Amino acid sequence: MQAAIDEAELGWAEGGIPIGSVLVHQGTIIGRGHNRRVQNGSPTLHGEMDALENAGRLPASVYKECTIYTTLSPCSMCSGAILLYGIPRVVVGENTTFLGEEALLRSRGVDVTVLDNPGCIELMERMIRERPELWNEDIGE
């Protein structure tokens, strides 16, 4: 999770949304990323999507052995990608500031663990407090 938090902090330092993610296969990080919607002017480059993109094209068998760590509960788009690629485990830093599609993931057999990490919560609360317009844009409001 610390690598995902590091990614989130990097995104915030770049002027973006502080959400980070890493894709782990057999104990090794194979993809890392952070929300780059602001930095790249992208409508879809959330932290999980960036980590998947940076992992590159992989065989289905690899995804089926991965865990994705994300500092914030995954939204519908990111949850869809997790389901599409058959990633069996998601570790969520926090779901206090935003509750994504955890129920959907669980209903489809994905093992979802929520850490309630105070650092993840504080980072998102700070962003929501300091840049509410950016947060509203990111969640589609």
PDB file of C-alpha atoms in Angstrom:
ATOM      1  CA  MET A   1       0.000   0.000   0.000  1.00  0.00           C
ATOM      2  CA  GLN A   2       2.869   2.369   0.681  1.00  0.00           C
ATOM      3  CA  ALA A   3       3.825   2.377  -3.004  1.00  0.00           C
ATOM      4  CA  ALA A   4       0.236   3.353  -3.899  1.00  0.00           C
ATOM      5  CA  ILE A   5       0.334   6.130  -1.286  1.00  0.00           C
ATOM      6  CA  ASP A   6       3.629   7.348  -2.746  1.00  0.00           C
ATOM      7  CA  GLU A   7       1.947   7.506  -6.151  1.00  0.00           C
ATOM      8  CA  ALA A   8      -0.997   9.463  -4.697  1.00  0.00           C
ATOM      9  CA  GLU A   9       1.364  11.974  -3.106  1.00  0.00           C
ATOM     10  CA  LEU A  10       3.221  12.341  -6.397  1.00  0.00           C
ATOM     11  CA  GLY A  11      -0.067  13.087  -8.179  1.00  0.00           C
ATOM     12  CA  TRP A  12      -0.938  15.753  -5.596  1.00  0.00           C
ATOM     13  CA  ALA A  13       2.537  17.297  -5.921  1.00  0.00           C
ATOM     14  CA  GLU A  14       1.977  17.494  -9.701  1.00  0.00           C
ATOM     15  CA  GLY A  15      -1.248  19.452  -9.139  1.00  0.00           C
ATOM     16  CA  GLY A  16      -3.526  16.497  -9.737  1.00  0.00           C
ATOM     17  CA  ILE A  17      -5.883  14.312  -7.760  1.00  0.00           C
ATOM     18  CA  PRO A  18      -4.117  12.314  -5.012  1.00  0.00           C
ATOM     19  CA  ILE A  19      -5.142   8.770  -5.846  1.00  0.00           C
ATOM     20  CA  GLY A  20      -2.463   6.149  -6.405  1.00  0.00           C
ATOM     21  CA  SER A  21      -2.424   2.499  -7.362  1.00  0.00           C
ATOM     22  CA  VAL A  22      -0.048  -0.394  -7.917  1.00  0.00           C
ATOM     23  CA  LEU A  23      -0.573  -3.753  -9.602  1.00  0.00           C
ATOM     24  CA  VAL A  24       1.288  -6.577  -7.868  1.00  0.00           C
ATOM     25  CA  HIS A  25       2.060 -10.015  -9.292  1.00  0.00           C
ATOM     26  CA  GLN A  26       3.653 -12.638  -7.077  1.00  0.00           C
ATOM     27  CA  GLY A  27       4.921 -10.012  -4.641  1.00  0.00           C
ATOM     28  CA  THR A  28       6.422  -7.730  -7.296  1.00  0.00           C
ATOM     29  CA  ILE A  29       5.006  -4.406  -8.463  1.00  0.00           C
ATOM     30  CA  ILE A  30       4.494  -4.727 -12.200  1.00  0.00           C
ATOM     31  CA  GLY A  31       2.552  -1.512 -12.741  1.00  0.00           C
ATOM     32  CA  ARG A  32       2.242   1.717 -10.815  1.00  0.00           C
ATOM     33  CA  GLY A  33       0.350   4.888 -11.435  1.00  0.00           C
ATOM     34  CA  HIS A  34      -1.667   7.782 -10.136  1.00  0.00           C
ATOM     35  CA  ASN A  35      -4.642   9.805 -11.251  1.00  0.00           C
ATOM     36  CA  ARG A  36      -3.392  11.906 -14.185  1.00  0.00           C
ATOM     37  CA  ARG A  37      -6.666  13.391 -15.366  1.00  0.00           C
ATOM     38  CA  VAL A  38      -5.466  16.942 -14.697  1.00  0.00           C
ATOM     39  CA  GLN A  39      -1.875  16.473 -15.799  1.00  0.00           C
ATOM     40  CA  ASN A  40      -2.775  14.746 -19.092  1.00  0.00           C
ATOM     41  CA  GLY A  41      -6.169  16.347 -19.730  1.00  0.00           C
ATOM     42  CA  SER A  42      -7.622  12.839 -19.723  1.00  0.00           C
ATOM     43  CA  PRO A  43     -11.206  11.891 -18.902  1.00  0.00           C
ATOM     44  CA  THR A  44     -10.235   8.314 -17.983  1.00  0.00           C
ATOM     45  CA  LEU A  45      -6.750   8.210 -16.478  1.00  0.00           C
ATOM     46  CA  HIS A  46      -7.607   7.295 -12.894  1.00  0.00           C
ATOM     47  CA  GLY A  47      -4.945   5.781 -10.632  1.00  0.00           C
ATOM     48  CA  GLU A  48      -5.950   2.192 -11.299  1.00  0.00           C
ATOM     49  CA  MET A  49      -6.142   2.786 -15.047  1.00  0.00           C
ATOM     50  CA  ASP A  50      -2.676   4.375 -15.005  1.00  0.00           C
ATOM     51  CA  ALA A  51      -1.229   1.403 -13.096  1.00  0.00           C
ATOM     52  CA  LEU A  52      -2.788  -1.024 -15.588  1.00  0.00           C
ATOM     53  CA  GLU A  53      -1.521   1.041 -18.516  1.00  0.00           C
ATOM     54  CA  ASN A  54       1.975   1.155 -17.064  1.00  0.00           C
ATOM     55  CA  ALA A  55       1.966  -2.613 -16.488  1.00  0.00           C
ATOM     56  CA  GLY A  56       1.578  -3.008 -20.233  1.00  0.00           C
ATOM     57  CA  ARG A  57      -0.144  -5.725 -22.172  1.00  0.00           C
ATOM     58  CA  LEU A  58      -0.176  -8.926 -20.134  1.00  0.00           C
ATOM     59  CA  PRO A  59      -1.557 -12.425 -20.588  1.00  0.00           C
ATOM     60  CA  ALA A  60      -4.867 -13.116 -18.847  1.00  0.00           C
ATOM     61  CA  SER A  61      -3.081 -15.658 -16.650  1.00  0.00           C
ATOM     62  CA  VAL A  62      -0.980 -12.890 -15.083  1.00  0.00           C
ATOM     63  CA  TYR A  63      -3.953 -10.664 -14.231  1.00  0.00           C
ATOM     64  CA  LYS A  64      -5.655 -13.648 -12.588  1.00  0.00           C
ATOM     65  CA  GLU A  65      -2.740 -13.851 -10.119  1.00  0.00           C
ATOM     66  CA  CYS A  66      -2.561 -10.126  -9.295  1.00  0.00           C
ATOM     67  CA  THR A  67      -3.604  -7.862  -6.481  1.00  0.00           C
ATOM     68  CA  ILE A  68      -4.332  -4.222  -7.196  1.00  0.00           C
ATOM     69  CA  TYR A  69      -3.742  -1.735  -4.401  1.00  0.00           C
ATOM     70  CA  THR A  70      -5.532   1.587  -4.592  1.00  0.00           C
ATOM     71  CA  THR A  71      -5.623   4.453  -2.129  1.00  0.00           C
ATOM     72  CA  LEU A  72      -9.333   5.092  -2.759  1.00  0.00           C
ATOM     73  CA  SER A  73     -12.318   2.795  -3.322  1.00  0.00           C
ATOM     74  CA  PRO A  74     -12.467   2.079  -7.080  1.00  0.00           C
ATOM     75  CA  CYS A  75     -15.098   3.854  -9.166  1.00  0.00           C
ATOM     76  CA  SER A  76     -17.334   2.134 -11.722  1.00  0.00           C
ATOM     77  CA  MET A  77     -14.804   2.509 -14.539  1.00  0.00           C
ATOM     78  CA  CYS A  78     -11.870   1.132 -12.573  1.00  0.00           C
ATOM     79  CA  SER A  79     -13.987  -1.651 -11.075  1.00  0.00           C
ATOM     80  CA  GLY A  80     -15.027  -2.577 -14.605  1.00  0.00           C
ATOM     81  CA  ALA A  81     -11.383  -2.897 -15.635  1.00  0.00           C
ATOM     82  CA  ILE A  82     -10.668  -5.043 -12.557  1.00  0.00           C
ATOM     83  CA  LEU A  83     -13.546  -7.328 -13.530  1.00  0.00           C
ATOM     84  CA  LEU A  84     -12.653  -7.332 -17.233  1.00  0.00           C
ATOM     85  CA  TYR A  85      -9.117  -8.526 -16.555  1.00  0.00           C
ATOM     86  CA  GLY A  86     -10.106 -10.950 -13.792  1.00  0.00           C
ATOM     87  CA  ILE A  87      -7.989  -9.386 -11.060  1.00  0.00           C
ATOM     88  CA  PRO A  88      -9.035 -11.411  -7.999  1.00  0.00           C
ATOM     89  CA  ARG A  89      -7.908  -9.143  -5.135  1.00  0.00           C
ATOM     90  CA  VAL A  90      -8.271  -5.424  -4.413  1.00  0.00           C
ATOM     91  CA  VAL A  91      -6.766  -3.709  -1.378  1.00  0.00           C
ATOM     92  CA  VAL A  92      -8.356  -0.306  -0.753  1.00  0.00           C
ATOM     93  CA  GLY A  93      -6.674   2.377   1.329  1.00  0.00           C
ATOM     94  CA  GLU A  94      -9.956   4.027   2.279  1.00  0.00           C
ATOM     95  CA  ASN A  95     -13.620   4.314   1.361  1.00  0.00           C
ATOM     96  CA  THR A  96     -14.635   7.054   3.801  1.00  0.00           C
ATOM     97  CA  THR A  97     -14.389   9.964   1.362  1.00  0.00           C
ATOM     98  CA  PHE A  98     -15.752   7.943  -1.577  1.00  0.00           C
ATOM     99  CA  LEU A  99     -17.403   4.535  -1.684  1.00  0.00           C
ATOM    100  CA  GLY A 100     -16.934   3.031  -5.100  1.00  0.00           C
ATOM    101  CA  GLU A 101     -18.146  -0.269  -6.511  1.00  0.00           C
ATOM    102  CA  GLU A 102     -16.913  -2.550  -3.732  1.00  0.00           C
ATOM    103  CA  ALA A 103     -20.276  -4.342  -3.541  1.00  0.00           C
ATOM    104  CA  LEU A 104     -20.169  -5.047  -7.279  1.00  0.00           C
ATOM    105  CA  LEU A 105     -16.639  -6.389  -7.044  1.00  0.00           C
ATOM    106  CA  ARG A 106     -17.543  -8.633  -4.103  1.00  0.00           C
ATOM    107  CA  SER A 107     -20.678  -9.854  -5.884  1.00  0.00           C
ATOM    108  CA  ARG A 108     -18.447 -11.016  -8.740  1.00  0.00           C
ATOM    109  CA  GLY A 109     -16.078 -12.922  -6.436  1.00  0.00           C
ATOM    110  CA  VAL A 110     -13.341 -10.323  -6.002  1.00  0.00           C
ATOM    111  CA  ASP A 111     -11.690 -10.313  -2.574  1.00  0.00           C
ATOM    112  CA  VAL A 112     -11.878  -6.666  -1.412  1.00  0.00           C
ATOM    113  CA  THR A 113     -10.003  -5.541   1.709  1.00  0.00           C
ATOM    114  CA  VAL A 114     -10.448  -2.010   3.067  1.00  0.00           C
ATOM    115  CA  LEU A 115      -7.617  -0.757   5.287  1.00  0.00           C
ATOM    116  CA  ASP A 116      -9.186   2.492   6.549  1.00  0.00           C
ATOM    117  CA  ASN A 117      -5.708   3.997   6.266  1.00  0.00           C
ATOM    118  CA  PRO A 118      -5.591   7.378   8.079  1.00  0.00           C
ATOM    119  CA  GLY A 119      -2.987   8.753   5.653  1.00  0.00           C
ATOM    120  CA  CYS A 120      -5.179   7.950   2.648  1.00  0.00           C
ATOM    121  CA  ILE A 121      -8.184   9.542   4.319  1.00  0.00           C
ATOM    122  CA  GLU A 122      -6.277  12.718   5.228  1.00  0.00           C
ATOM    123  CA  LEU A 123      -4.848  13.098   1.722  1.00  0.00           C
ATOM    124  CA  MET A 124      -8.319  12.918   0.140  1.00  0.00           C
ATOM    125  CA  GLU A 125      -9.913  15.141   2.798  1.00  0.00           C
ATOM    126  CA  ARG A 126      -7.212  17.742   2.143  1.00  0.00           C
ATOM    127  CA  MET A 127      -7.826  17.651  -1.604  1.00  0.00           C
ATOM    128  CA  ILE A 128     -11.617  17.888  -1.145  1.00  0.00           C
ATOM    129  CA  ARG A 129     -11.160  20.821   1.238  1.00  0.00           C
ATOM    130  CA  GLU A 130      -8.604  22.695  -0.874  1.00  0.00           C
ATOM    131  CA  ARG A 131      -9.840  21.848  -4.391  1.00  0.00           C
ATOM    132  CA  PRO A 132     -13.543  20.887  -4.189  1.00  0.00           C
ATOM    133  CA  GLU A 133     -14.155  21.760  -7.829  1.00  0.00           C
ATOM    134  CA  LEU A 134     -11.480  19.288  -8.897  1.00  0.00           C
ATOM    135  CA  TRP A 135     -12.984  16.578  -6.712  1.00  0.00           C
ATOM    136  CA  ASN A 136     -16.486  17.181  -8.091  1.00  0.00           C
ATOM    137  CA  GLU A 137     -15.147  16.944 -11.637  1.00  0.00           C
ATOM    138  CA  ASP A 138     -13.365  13.687 -10.880  1.00  0.00           C
ATOM    139  CA  ILE A 139     -16.500  12.016  -9.515  1.00  0.00           C
ATOM    140  CA  GLY A 140     -18.706  13.392 -12.292  1.00  0.00           C
ATOM    141  CA  GLU A 141     -20.645  16.081 -10.408  1.00  0.00           C
TER     142      GLU A 141
END
